[in-house]
Amino acid sequence: MSKNLKTIVFCSIAILLIASYFLSIGLKDNDKEIEEAVLSLNQPMTKIVHIEAVENKKAIAFYEWGTAPDDYFGIAILKKDLFGWHFKGGSTSASPKEYKIGWSFSDLKRDFSNYTDILYGKI
């Protein structure tokens, strides 16, 4: 085999491997990958309550964590890039003990172009 042919075969195989890697990342289950990103916060007893796709490649995950009597409710702002979903910020607050409804406020202007604020909480 000539040197040029070996180079072409090697480059073709390398391109195929790289393309299949990025294709497999794109086909991953978004909810599962978002859950893994939230769990990477290492907050004890974390449970995802809801995931909302907000903008292209951006999402908000609502989650509970902690153990009674110190349990918390929070949001995680996530963004997807070539390597998957990543935690970009968030907010969490203690669940109220003396009220049936506990709301918190978070500013979203810096993370989303179409959303400015969010009220969230546990009922």
Short mmCIF file of C-alpha atoms in Angstrom, two decimals:
data_model
loop_
_atom_site.label_atom_id
_atom_site.label_comp_id
_atom_site.label_asym_id
_atom_site.label_seq_id
_atom_site.Cartn_x
_atom_site.Cartn_y
_atom_site.Cartn_z
CA MET A 1 0.00 0.00 0.00
CA SER A 2 1.33 3.42 -0.89
CA LYS A 3 1.92 6.07 1.72
CA ASN A 4 -0.83 8.35 0.30
CA LEU A 5 -3.39 5.53 0.42
CA LYS A 6 -2.48 4.74 4.05
CA THR A 7 -2.88 8.41 4.96
CA ILE A 8 -6.28 8.61 3.27
CA VAL A 9 -7.51 5.44 5.00
CA PHE A 10 -6.26 6.65 8.39
CA CYS A 11 -7.87 10.09 7.97
CA SER A 12 -11.15 8.53 6.81
CA ILE A 13 -11.31 6.24 9.85
CA ALA A 14 -10.45 9.13 12.19
CA ILE A 15 -13.17 11.33 10.68
CA LEU A 16 -15.73 8.51 10.98
CA LEU A 17 -14.84 7.92 14.63
CA ILE A 18 -15.04 11.62 15.50
CA ALA A 19 -18.35 12.05 13.64
CA SER A 20 -19.89 9.00 15.35
CA TYR A 21 -18.80 10.32 18.76
CA PHE A 22 -20.50 13.69 18.24
CA LEU A 23 -23.56 12.00 16.77
CA SER A 24 -23.89 9.79 19.85
CA ILE A 25 -23.70 12.86 22.10
CA GLY A 26 -26.48 14.51 20.10
CA LEU A 27 -28.71 11.46 20.39
CA LYS A 28 -28.41 11.05 24.17
CA ASP A 29 -31.54 11.25 26.27
CA ASN A 30 -31.75 14.90 27.35
CA ASP A 31 -33.75 14.27 30.53
CA LYS A 32 -31.28 11.66 31.76
CA GLU A 33 -28.31 13.88 31.01
CA ILE A 34 -29.97 16.91 32.69
CA GLU A 35 -30.66 14.76 35.75
CA GLU A 36 -26.99 13.74 35.88
CA ALA A 37 -25.93 17.41 35.70
CA VAL A 38 -28.24 18.31 38.62
CA LEU A 39 -27.05 15.31 40.64
CA SER A 40 -23.47 16.50 40.13
CA LEU A 41 -24.26 19.29 42.62
CA ASN A 42 -23.87 16.62 45.33
CA GLN A 43 -26.83 17.78 47.38
CA PRO A 44 -28.14 14.92 49.55
CA MET A 45 -31.33 13.10 48.59
CA THR A 46 -31.83 15.04 45.33
CA LYS A 47 -35.01 14.28 43.38
CA ILE A 48 -35.87 15.91 40.03
CA VAL A 49 -39.46 17.17 40.06
CA HIS A 50 -39.77 18.69 36.58
CA ILE A 51 -37.59 19.64 33.61
CA GLU A 52 -38.64 22.48 31.35
CA ALA A 53 -36.94 23.15 28.01
CA VAL A 54 -36.99 26.93 27.90
CA GLU A 55 -34.92 28.03 24.91
CA ASN A 56 -32.78 26.33 22.30
CA LYS A 57 -30.26 24.18 24.20
CA LYS A 58 -31.28 25.69 27.57
CA ALA A 59 -33.44 24.22 30.32
CA ILE A 60 -34.56 24.68 33.90
CA ALA A 61 -34.74 21.70 36.24
CA PHE A 62 -36.90 21.93 39.36
CA TYR A 63 -35.70 19.68 42.16
CA GLU A 64 -36.05 18.82 45.85
CA TRP A 65 -33.20 17.89 48.13
CA GLY A 66 -32.37 17.36 51.77
CA THR A 67 -34.05 15.37 54.51
CA ALA A 68 -36.80 16.39 56.92
CA PRO A 69 -36.94 18.72 58.73
CA ASP A 70 -34.37 20.51 56.54
CA ASP A 71 -35.70 19.99 53.02
CA TYR A 72 -35.18 22.38 50.14
CA PHE A 73 -36.65 23.20 46.73
CA GLY A 74 -34.57 24.67 43.94
CA ILE A 75 -34.01 25.33 40.28
CA ALA A 76 -30.99 24.54 38.16
CA ILE A 77 -30.21 26.47 34.98
CA LEU A 78 -28.64 24.17 32.40
CA LYS A 79 -27.14 24.68 28.97
CA LYS A 80 -26.25 22.13 26.31
CA ASP A 81 -23.04 22.29 24.29
CA LEU A 82 -21.17 19.77 22.16
CA PHE A 83 -20.26 17.74 25.21
CA GLY A 84 -23.72 17.57 26.82
CA TRP A 85 -25.75 19.40 29.45
CA HIS A 86 -23.95 21.51 32.07
CA PHE A 87 -25.06 23.32 35.21
CA LYS A 88 -24.77 27.10 34.75
CA GLY A 89 -26.38 28.39 37.94
CA GLY A 90 -29.44 28.16 40.06
CA SER A 91 -31.20 28.94 43.26
CA THR A 92 -32.51 26.97 46.21
CA SER A 93 -34.44 27.77 49.37
CA ALA A 94 -35.72 25.94 52.41
CA SER A 95 -39.26 24.59 52.19
CA PRO A 96 -41.46 26.53 54.62
CA LYS A 97 -42.67 24.68 57.68
CA GLU A 98 -45.52 26.97 58.75
CA TYR A 99 -47.04 27.65 55.30
CA LYS A 100 -48.67 25.36 52.75
CA ILE A 101 -47.22 27.37 49.86
CA GLY A 102 -43.59 28.43 49.68
CA TRP A 103 -42.55 30.61 46.75
CA SER A 104 -39.12 31.89 45.80
CA PHE A 105 -38.02 34.38 43.16
CA SER A 106 -35.08 34.19 40.80
CA ASP A 107 -33.82 36.59 38.13
CA LEU A 108 -33.30 34.94 34.73
CA LYS A 109 -32.20 37.94 32.62
CA ARG A 110 -28.56 36.93 32.41
CA ASP A 111 -29.31 33.31 31.40
CA PHE A 112 -32.24 33.63 28.97
CA SER A 113 -33.16 36.15 26.30
CA ASN A 114 -36.94 35.55 26.41
CA TYR A 115 -37.41 35.21 30.18
CA THR A 116 -36.64 37.71 32.91
CA ASP A 117 -37.97 36.29 36.18
CA ILE A 118 -39.30 33.10 37.70
CA LEU A 119 -41.42 32.38 40.76
CA TYR A 120 -41.03 28.79 41.89
CA GLY A 121 -41.85 26.73 44.88
CA LYS A 122 -43.55 23.77 46.39
CA ILE A 123 -47.27 23.62 47.11
#
